[in-house]
GROMACS .gro file of C-alpha atoms in nm:
model
  374
    1UNK     CA    1   1.215  -3.937  -1.465
    2UNK     CA    2   0.868  -3.784  -1.423
    3UNK     CA    3   0.563  -3.996  -1.501
    4UNK     CA    4   0.422  -3.979  -1.850
    5UNK     CA    5   0.095  -3.790  -1.843
    6UNK     CA    6  -0.109  -3.617  -2.108
    7UNK     CA    7  -0.134  -3.237  -2.131
    8UNK     CA    8  -0.492  -3.229  -2.002
    9UNK     CA    9  -0.408  -3.447  -1.704
   10UNK     CA   10  -0.110  -3.221  -1.628
   11UNK     CA   11  -0.340  -2.918  -1.620
   12UNK     CA   12  -0.596  -3.096  -1.405
   13UNK     CA   13  -0.327  -3.208  -1.164
   14UNK     CA   14  -0.198  -2.853  -1.115
   15UNK     CA   15  -0.550  -2.718  -1.078
   16UNK     CA   16  -0.635  -2.986  -0.824
   17UNK     CA   17  -0.328  -2.900  -0.616
   18UNK     CA   18  -0.410  -2.530  -0.627
   19UNK     CA   19  -0.765  -2.587  -0.506
   20UNK     CA   20  -0.686  -2.847  -0.241
   21UNK     CA   21  -0.388  -2.706  -0.056
   22UNK     CA   22  -0.193  -2.384  -0.023
   23UNK     CA   23   0.187  -2.400  -0.062
   24UNK     CA   24   0.326  -2.617   0.214
   25UNK     CA   25   0.610  -2.513   0.441
   26UNK     CA   26   0.759  -2.687   0.742
   27UNK     CA   27   0.656  -2.511   1.060
   28UNK     CA   28   0.922  -2.361   1.285
   29UNK     CA   29   1.195  -2.356   1.021
   30UNK     CA   30   1.479  -2.161   1.176
   31UNK     CA   31   1.685  -1.923   0.967
   32UNK     CA   32   1.998  -2.028   1.160
   33UNK     CA   33   1.965  -2.368   0.993
   34UNK     CA   34   2.075  -2.205   0.666
   35UNK     CA   35   2.390  -2.042   0.799
   36UNK     CA   36   2.744  -2.144   0.705
   37UNK     CA   37   3.093  -1.996   0.717
   38UNK     CA   38   3.266  -1.890   0.397
   39UNK     CA   39   3.624  -1.769   0.365
   40UNK     CA   40   3.622  -1.424   0.210
   41UNK     CA   41   3.869  -1.529  -0.060
   42UNK     CA   42   3.610  -1.768  -0.207
   43UNK     CA   43   3.372  -1.481  -0.289
   44UNK     CA   44   3.430  -1.425  -0.661
   45UNK     CA   45   3.520  -1.062  -0.726
   46UNK     CA   46   3.547  -1.087  -1.102
   47UNK     CA   47   3.414  -1.324  -1.367
   48UNK     CA   48   3.639  -1.574  -1.540
   49UNK     CA   49   3.782  -1.488  -1.880
   50UNK     CA   50   3.515  -1.709  -2.039
   51UNK     CA   51   3.167  -1.756  -1.900
   52UNK     CA   52   3.154  -2.129  -1.972
   53UNK     CA   53   3.484  -2.203  -1.798
   54UNK     CA   54   3.306  -2.196  -1.463
   55UNK     CA   55   3.308  -2.514  -1.261
   56UNK     CA   56   2.984  -2.709  -1.226
   57UNK     CA   57   2.903  -2.912  -0.917
   58UNK     CA   58   2.634  -3.172  -0.984
   59UNK     CA   59   2.420  -3.291  -0.692
   60UNK     CA   60   2.200  -3.597  -0.738
   61UNK     CA   61   1.885  -3.543  -0.533
   62UNK     CA   62   1.797  -3.907  -0.468
   63UNK     CA   63   2.140  -4.032  -0.363
   64UNK     CA   64   2.318  -3.716  -0.254
   65UNK     CA   65   2.607  -3.807  -0.483
   66UNK     CA   66   2.829  -3.519  -0.594
   67UNK     CA   67   3.012  -3.486  -0.925
   68UNK     CA   68   3.244  -3.219  -1.058
   69UNK     CA   69   3.237  -3.089  -1.414
   70UNK     CA   70   3.307  -2.783  -1.627
   71UNK     CA   71   3.003  -2.576  -1.721
   72UNK     CA   72   3.076  -2.602  -2.094
   73UNK     CA   73   2.999  -2.976  -2.064
   74UNK     CA   74   2.646  -2.924  -1.930
   75UNK     CA   75   2.487  -3.062  -2.247
   76UNK     CA   76   2.630  -3.406  -2.165
   77UNK     CA   77   2.453  -3.400  -1.827
   78UNK     CA   78   2.109  -3.334  -1.973
   79UNK     CA   79   1.891  -3.563  -2.182
   80UNK     CA   80   1.744  -3.500  -2.527
   81UNK     CA   81   1.404  -3.339  -2.483
   82UNK     CA   82   1.483  -3.181  -2.147
   83UNK     CA   83   1.346  -2.826  -2.134
   84UNK     CA   84   1.559  -2.540  -2.002
   85UNK     CA   85   1.352  -2.250  -1.871
   86UNK     CA   86   1.561  -1.931  -1.871
   87UNK     CA   87   1.489  -1.586  -1.728
   88UNK     CA   88   1.544  -1.327  -2.002
   89UNK     CA   89   1.533  -1.020  -1.777
   90UNK     CA   90   1.790  -0.752  -1.855
   91UNK     CA   91   1.978  -0.572  -1.576
   92UNK     CA   92   1.944  -0.194  -1.584
   93UNK     CA   93   2.276  -0.009  -1.526
   94UNK     CA   94   2.102   0.163  -1.237
   95UNK     CA   95   2.395   0.254  -1.011
   96UNK     CA   96   2.507   0.618  -1.027
   97UNK     CA   97   2.793   0.798  -0.852
   98UNK     CA   98   2.751   1.168  -0.783
   99UNK     CA   99   2.806   1.472  -0.566
  100UNK     CA  100   2.607   1.694  -0.336
  101UNK     CA  101   2.624   2.073  -0.382
  102UNK     CA  102   2.874   2.071  -0.094
  103UNK     CA  103   3.102   1.836  -0.289
  104UNK     CA  104   3.029   1.531  -0.076
  105UNK     CA  105   3.023   1.199  -0.260
  106UNK     CA  106   2.694   1.009  -0.286
  107UNK     CA  107   2.574   0.693  -0.457
  108UNK     CA  108   2.226   0.632  -0.597
  109UNK     CA  109   2.080   0.295  -0.689
  110UNK     CA  110   1.757   0.330  -0.883
  111UNK     CA  111   1.514   0.048  -0.809
  112UNK     CA  112   1.200   0.121  -1.011
  113UNK     CA  113   0.995   0.411  -1.147
  114UNK     CA  114   0.688   0.500  -0.940
  115UNK     CA  115   0.469   0.759  -1.107
  116UNK     CA  116   0.679   1.068  -1.170
  117UNK     CA  117   0.942   0.953  -0.919
  118UNK     CA  118   1.198   0.676  -0.893
  119UNK     CA  119   1.226   0.456  -0.586
  120UNK     CA  120   1.594   0.438  -0.493
  121UNK     CA  121   1.856   0.361  -0.233
  122UNK     CA  122   2.084   0.653  -0.148
  123UNK     CA  123   2.419   0.603   0.018
  124UNK     CA  124   2.504   0.902   0.235
  125UNK     CA  125   2.136   0.972   0.299
  126UNK     CA  126   2.177   1.087   0.659
  127UNK     CA  127   2.343   1.411   0.550
  128UNK     CA  128   2.107   1.495   0.264
  129UNK     CA  129   1.800   1.712   0.303
  130UNK     CA  130   1.471   1.665   0.119
  131UNK     CA  131   1.474   1.906  -0.176
  132UNK     CA  132   1.850   1.887  -0.224
  133UNK     CA  133   1.968   1.850  -0.585
  134UNK     CA  134   2.231   1.588  -0.664
  135UNK     CA  135   2.467   1.585  -0.962
  136UNK     CA  136   2.529   1.237  -1.102
  137UNK     CA  137   2.808   1.095  -1.317
  138UNK     CA  138   2.985   1.422  -1.379
  139UNK     CA  139   2.668   1.615  -1.453
  140UNK     CA  140   2.527   1.369  -1.708
  141UNK     CA  141   2.217   1.339  -1.486
  142UNK     CA  142   2.072   1.529  -1.191
  143UNK     CA  143   1.802   1.436  -0.943
  144UNK     CA  144   1.635   1.584  -0.637
  145UNK     CA  145   1.569   1.401  -0.313
  146UNK     CA  146   1.189   1.419  -0.308
  147UNK     CA  147   1.101   1.209  -0.003
  148UNK     CA  148   1.232   0.965   0.255
  149UNK     CA  149   1.032   0.642   0.271
  150UNK     CA  150   0.958   0.438   0.586
  151UNK     CA  151   1.160   0.138   0.467
  152UNK     CA  152   1.483   0.337   0.439
  153UNK     CA  153   1.448   0.390   0.066
  154UNK     CA  154   1.378   0.725  -0.099
  155UNK     CA  155   1.195   0.887  -0.386
  156UNK     CA  156   1.410   1.090  -0.623
  157UNK     CA  157   1.282   1.312  -0.902
  158UNK     CA  158   1.450   1.378  -1.236
  159UNK     CA  159   1.387   1.668  -1.470
  160UNK     CA  160   1.377   1.413  -1.753
  161UNK     CA  161   1.094   1.176  -1.840
  162UNK     CA  162   1.120   0.804  -1.771
  163UNK     CA  163   1.237   0.711  -2.121
  164UNK     CA  164   1.504   0.979  -2.116
  165UNK     CA  165   1.627   0.861  -1.777
  166UNK     CA  166   1.650   0.505  -1.909
  167UNK     CA  167   1.845   0.627  -2.212
  168UNK     CA  168   2.083   0.820  -1.986
  169UNK     CA  169   2.137   0.511  -1.769
  170UNK     CA  170   2.236   0.315  -2.077
  171UNK     CA  171   2.497   0.582  -2.151
  172UNK     CA  172   2.647   0.650  -1.808
  173UNK     CA  173   2.500   0.407  -1.553
  174UNK     CA  174   2.702   0.138  -1.379
  175UNK     CA  175   2.620  -0.227  -1.316
  176UNK     CA  176   2.430  -0.262  -0.983
  177UNK     CA  177   2.671  -0.515  -0.840
  178UNK     CA  178   2.586  -0.674  -0.504
  179UNK     CA  179   2.775  -0.527  -0.207
  180UNK     CA  180   3.008  -0.826  -0.165
  181UNK     CA  181   3.172  -0.741  -0.500
  182UNK     CA  182   3.415  -0.460  -0.426
  183UNK     CA  183   3.482  -0.182  -0.673
  184UNK     CA  184   3.654   0.157  -0.631
  185UNK     CA  185   3.416   0.457  -0.627
  186UNK     CA  186   3.618   0.642  -0.892
  187UNK     CA  187   3.824   0.534  -1.193
  188UNK     CA  188   3.686   0.181  -1.180
  189UNK     CA  189   3.880  -0.022  -1.441
  190UNK     CA  190   3.613  -0.296  -1.432
  191UNK     CA  191   3.312  -0.070  -1.497
  192UNK     CA  192   3.273  -0.151  -1.867
  193UNK     CA  193   3.342  -0.522  -1.817
  194UNK     CA  194   3.086  -0.542  -1.535
  195UNK     CA  195   2.817  -0.391  -1.757
  196UNK     CA  196   2.874  -0.673  -2.005
  197UNK     CA  197   2.940  -0.964  -1.772
  198UNK     CA  198   2.676  -0.892  -1.506
  199UNK     CA  199   2.424  -0.974  -1.778
  200UNK     CA  200   2.325  -1.298  -1.948
  201UNK     CA  201   2.400  -1.333  -2.318
  202UNK     CA  202   2.027  -1.377  -2.380
  203UNK     CA  203   1.904  -1.082  -2.170
  204UNK     CA  204   1.619  -0.912  -2.355
  205UNK     CA  205   1.373  -0.729  -2.129
  206UNK     CA  206   1.508  -0.442  -1.914
  207UNK     CA  207   1.380  -0.423  -1.560
  208UNK     CA  208   1.611  -0.605  -1.316
  209UNK     CA  209   1.842  -0.447  -1.059
  210UNK     CA  210   2.021  -0.777  -1.000
  211UNK     CA  211   2.124  -1.046  -1.245
  212UNK     CA  212   1.970  -1.394  -1.266
  213UNK     CA  213   2.315  -1.532  -1.195
  214UNK     CA  214   2.259  -1.897  -1.290
  215UNK     CA  215   2.234  -1.780  -1.650
  216UNK     CA  216   2.566  -1.594  -1.652
  217UNK     CA  217   2.757  -1.910  -1.749
  218UNK     CA  218   2.585  -1.969  -2.084
  219UNK     CA  219   2.758  -1.886  -2.413
  220UNK     CA  220   2.654  -1.926  -2.776
  221UNK     CA  221   2.882  -2.230  -2.790
  222UNK     CA  222   2.704  -2.392  -2.495
  223UNK     CA  223   2.368  -2.325  -2.656
  224UNK     CA  224   2.494  -2.483  -2.979
  225UNK     CA  225   2.599  -2.795  -2.786
  226UNK     CA  226   2.259  -2.808  -2.616
  227UNK     CA  227   2.084  -2.777  -2.952
  228UNK     CA  228   2.294  -3.060  -3.092
  229UNK     CA  229   2.203  -3.272  -2.791
  230UNK     CA  230   1.833  -3.209  -2.847
  231UNK     CA  231   1.786  -3.010  -2.526
  232UNK     CA  232   1.508  -2.757  -2.571
  233UNK     CA  233   1.477  -2.414  -2.414
  234UNK     CA  234   1.222  -2.144  -2.355
  235UNK     CA  235   1.219  -1.811  -2.173
  236UNK     CA  236   1.012  -1.633  -1.913
  237UNK     CA  237   1.075  -1.302  -1.739
  238UNK     CA  238   1.119  -1.215  -1.373
  239UNK     CA  239   1.268  -0.875  -1.294
  240UNK     CA  240   1.504  -0.953  -1.008
  241UNK     CA  241   1.480  -0.707  -0.719
  242UNK     CA  242   1.706  -0.599  -0.436
  243UNK     CA  243   1.554  -0.842  -0.187
  244UNK     CA  244   1.715  -1.131  -0.372
  245UNK     CA  245   2.051  -1.085  -0.201
  246UNK     CA  246   1.938  -0.972   0.141
  247UNK     CA  247   1.989  -1.217   0.429
  248UNK     CA  248   1.677  -1.303   0.625
  249UNK     CA  249   1.692  -1.125   0.960
  250UNK     CA  250   1.395  -1.295   1.125
  251UNK     CA  251   1.461  -1.595   1.350
  252UNK     CA  252   1.192  -1.809   1.184
  253UNK     CA  253   1.119  -1.822   0.813
  254UNK     CA  254   0.745  -1.773   0.869
  255UNK     CA  255   0.821  -1.427   1.012
  256UNK     CA  256   1.004  -1.313   0.698
  257UNK     CA  257   0.819  -1.087   0.453
  258UNK     CA  258   0.918  -1.191   0.101
  259UNK     CA  259   0.987  -0.923  -0.157
  260UNK     CA  260   0.755  -0.920  -0.459
  261UNK     CA  261   0.891  -0.929  -0.814
  262UNK     CA  262   0.718  -0.883  -1.147
  263UNK     CA  263   0.706  -1.179  -1.385
  264UNK     CA  264   0.562  -1.289  -1.717
  265UNK     CA  265   0.521  -1.638  -1.856
  266UNK     CA  266   0.451  -1.617  -2.233
  267UNK     CA  267   0.216  -1.854  -2.408
  268UNK     CA  268   0.506  -2.026  -2.588
  269UNK     CA  269   0.677  -2.102  -2.258
  270UNK     CA  270   0.358  -2.227  -2.094
  271UNK     CA  271   0.296  -2.462  -2.386
  272UNK     CA  272   0.658  -2.581  -2.389
  273UNK     CA  273   0.626  -2.686  -2.024
  274UNK     CA  274   0.304  -2.876  -2.094
  275UNK     CA  275   0.465  -3.057  -2.388
  276UNK     CA  276   0.776  -3.149  -2.191
  277UNK     CA  277   0.575  -3.290  -1.902
  278UNK     CA  278   0.345  -3.479  -2.138
  279UNK     CA  279   0.648  -3.641  -2.303
  280UNK     CA  280   0.799  -3.738  -1.969
  281UNK     CA  281   1.090  -3.497  -2.008
  282UNK     CA  282   1.240  -3.286  -1.733
  283UNK     CA  283   1.169  -2.919  -1.681
  284UNK     CA  284   1.502  -2.763  -1.580
  285UNK     CA  285   1.469  -2.424  -1.411
  286UNK     CA  286   1.768  -2.205  -1.487
  287UNK     CA  287   1.795  -2.017  -1.160
  288UNK     CA  288   1.576  -1.972  -0.856
  289UNK     CA  289   1.392  -1.692  -1.037
  290UNK     CA  290   1.264  -1.926  -1.308
  291UNK     CA  291   1.169  -2.183  -1.045
  292UNK     CA  292   0.968  -1.926  -0.850
  293UNK     CA  293   0.769  -1.826  -1.159
  294UNK     CA  294   0.695  -2.187  -1.251
  295UNK     CA  295   0.592  -2.283  -0.900
  296UNK     CA  296   0.386  -1.965  -0.856
  297UNK     CA  297   0.181  -2.046  -1.162
  298UNK     CA  298   0.150  -2.412  -1.065
  299UNK     CA  299  -0.060  -2.285  -0.775
  300UNK     CA  300  -0.303  -2.086  -0.986
  301UNK     CA  301  -0.647  -2.224  -1.075
  302UNK     CA  302  -0.540  -2.267  -1.437
  303UNK     CA  303  -0.198  -2.324  -1.589
  304UNK     CA  304  -0.114  -2.095  -1.879
  305UNK     CA  305   0.040  -1.768  -1.990
  306UNK     CA  306   0.026  -1.507  -1.716
  307UNK     CA  307   0.193  -1.198  -1.575
  308UNK     CA  308   0.187  -1.026  -1.239
  309UNK     CA  309   0.372  -1.016  -0.910
  310UNK     CA  310   0.503  -1.307  -0.707
  311UNK     CA  311   0.611  -1.312  -0.343
  312UNK     CA  312   0.628  -1.691  -0.323
  313UNK     CA  313   0.868  -1.791  -0.044
  314UNK     CA  314   0.998  -2.145  -0.089
  315UNK     CA  315   1.143  -2.321   0.214
  316UNK     CA  316   1.187  -2.689   0.313
  317UNK     CA  317   0.855  -2.869   0.311
  318UNK     CA  318   0.749  -2.702  -0.013
  319UNK     CA  319   0.610  -2.932  -0.284
  320UNK     CA  320   0.758  -2.863  -0.628
  321UNK     CA  321   0.498  -2.935  -0.895
  322UNK     CA  322   0.671  -2.832  -1.218
  323UNK     CA  323   1.045  -2.804  -1.156
  324UNK     CA  324   1.231  -3.134  -1.210
  325UNK     CA  325   1.590  -3.004  -1.204
  326UNK     CA  326   1.755  -2.679  -1.101
  327UNK     CA  327   2.062  -2.493  -1.223
  328UNK     CA  328   2.181  -2.236  -0.973
  329UNK     CA  329   2.485  -2.062  -0.823
  330UNK     CA  330   2.618  -2.085  -0.467
  331UNK     CA  331   2.417  -1.849  -0.247
  332UNK     CA  332   2.464  -1.635   0.061
  333UNK     CA  333   2.404  -1.780   0.408
  334UNK     CA  334   2.055  -1.719   0.550
  335UNK     CA  335   1.924  -1.608   0.211
  336UNK     CA  336   1.588  -1.694   0.057
  337UNK     CA  337   1.779  -1.835  -0.241
  338UNK     CA  338   1.964  -2.089  -0.028
  339UNK     CA  339   1.635  -2.184   0.137
  340UNK     CA  340   1.477  -2.251  -0.203
  341UNK     CA  341   1.768  -2.471  -0.308
  342UNK     CA  342   1.750  -2.656   0.024
  343UNK     CA  343   1.377  -2.708  -0.027
  344UNK     CA  344   1.448  -2.862  -0.366
  345UNK     CA  345   1.736  -3.094  -0.273
  346UNK     CA  346   1.726  -3.122   0.107
  347UNK     CA  347   1.901  -2.894   0.353
  348UNK     CA  348   2.158  -3.147   0.473
  349UNK     CA  349   2.257  -3.249   0.121
  350UNK     CA  350   2.282  -2.893  -0.001
  351UNK     CA  351   2.495  -2.780   0.293
  352UNK     CA  352   2.714  -3.087   0.251
  353UNK     CA  353   2.760  -2.995  -0.115
  354UNK     CA  354   2.853  -2.641  -0.009
  355UNK     CA  355   3.117  -2.781   0.228
  356UNK     CA  356   3.257  -2.992  -0.056
  357UNK     CA  357   3.262  -2.685  -0.282
  358UNK     CA  358   3.447  -2.490  -0.013
  359UNK     CA  359   3.700  -2.772   0.029
  360UNK     CA  360   3.769  -2.776  -0.345
  361UNK     CA  361   3.788  -2.395  -0.364
  362UNK     CA  362   3.484  -2.333  -0.579
  363UNK     CA  363   3.407  -1.967  -0.641
  364UNK     CA  364   3.091  -1.843  -0.465
  365UNK     CA  365   2.807  -1.598  -0.532
  366UNK     CA  366   2.719  -1.393  -0.841
  367UNK     CA  367   3.045  -1.419  -1.036
  368UNK     CA  368   3.114  -1.766  -0.898
  369UNK     CA  369   3.067  -2.123  -1.013
  370UNK     CA  370   2.746  -2.315  -1.076
  371UNK     CA  371   2.552  -2.605  -0.928
  372UNK     CA  372   2.320  -2.842  -1.114
  373UNK     CA  373   2.071  -3.040  -0.907
  374UNK     CA  374   1.932  -3.345  -1.089
   0.00000   0.00000   0.00000
């Protein structure tokens, strides 16, 4: 239980931390330390029939004790007054299947608009020439390869304006599932279901190209149980980018360049955090994305509503200043997400919990089961 402190003291404490020290990270943290083996059959390929039927592994930070629950019972694991902080980003159906003029199949994943262009990933890029026009989703959209970028991404240009492109994506786009979820390129029977299920029930602000997966387990019934328990909730926004799922290729974490993502913490959320801390209640980050926003702003000169870009990279040795508990999924080896979770609960305990989850056949990754660290 966090210490009881007044709102002003909470603000002064955060400000003092921000002025005294930069974010701390253990030196010489090796990426290999966050590797583990996972049988392919434990990578969830489809969601369960009901979101809240996922399993929930509970890890107690102080003791390392592990418990096993069903996600729909999460309200019983939280205390009245605890504050859930959820990421309300909405995933854009930004994946498009198409053809070259020659008939060759291509796949486009739109990342973000940049001026009159869209930054994108293009599968089959080696064969495509700059200036070539691509037909997408049976002619519902068309784009031109405008430029190849140094990082392997591309700029594509549409004849339509940004709003019209977004409207077209809502009509014909596909869920931008991570590559470990396999789907057929044509006649995908799961396409409609993925558009619904690779999205939280509270998603509100379009802009993500990957889901904040810790939130996928919530249902209206779970929220009703949380309300009855007296658990409070608030929302912030972080538009999840492609870098979220990419393994770290550097040997040492300090050599990794973290991807930046846009966030916004509204005034209501900032105030809710202050009130929870002042009352001695826990702030429960729903997902690593929410935790990154909270901890980014805890390092600013003044706590409060804010928006901008964060490239905060959290690894063991990091000092969490706002987050008291963390709800998350099971993450890829060598990923920045696993490193954040290990920073919060301890690498050895987290990896031991992963081994226990593997032994009990938990489902891993985006469509998999959940983990609550208290």
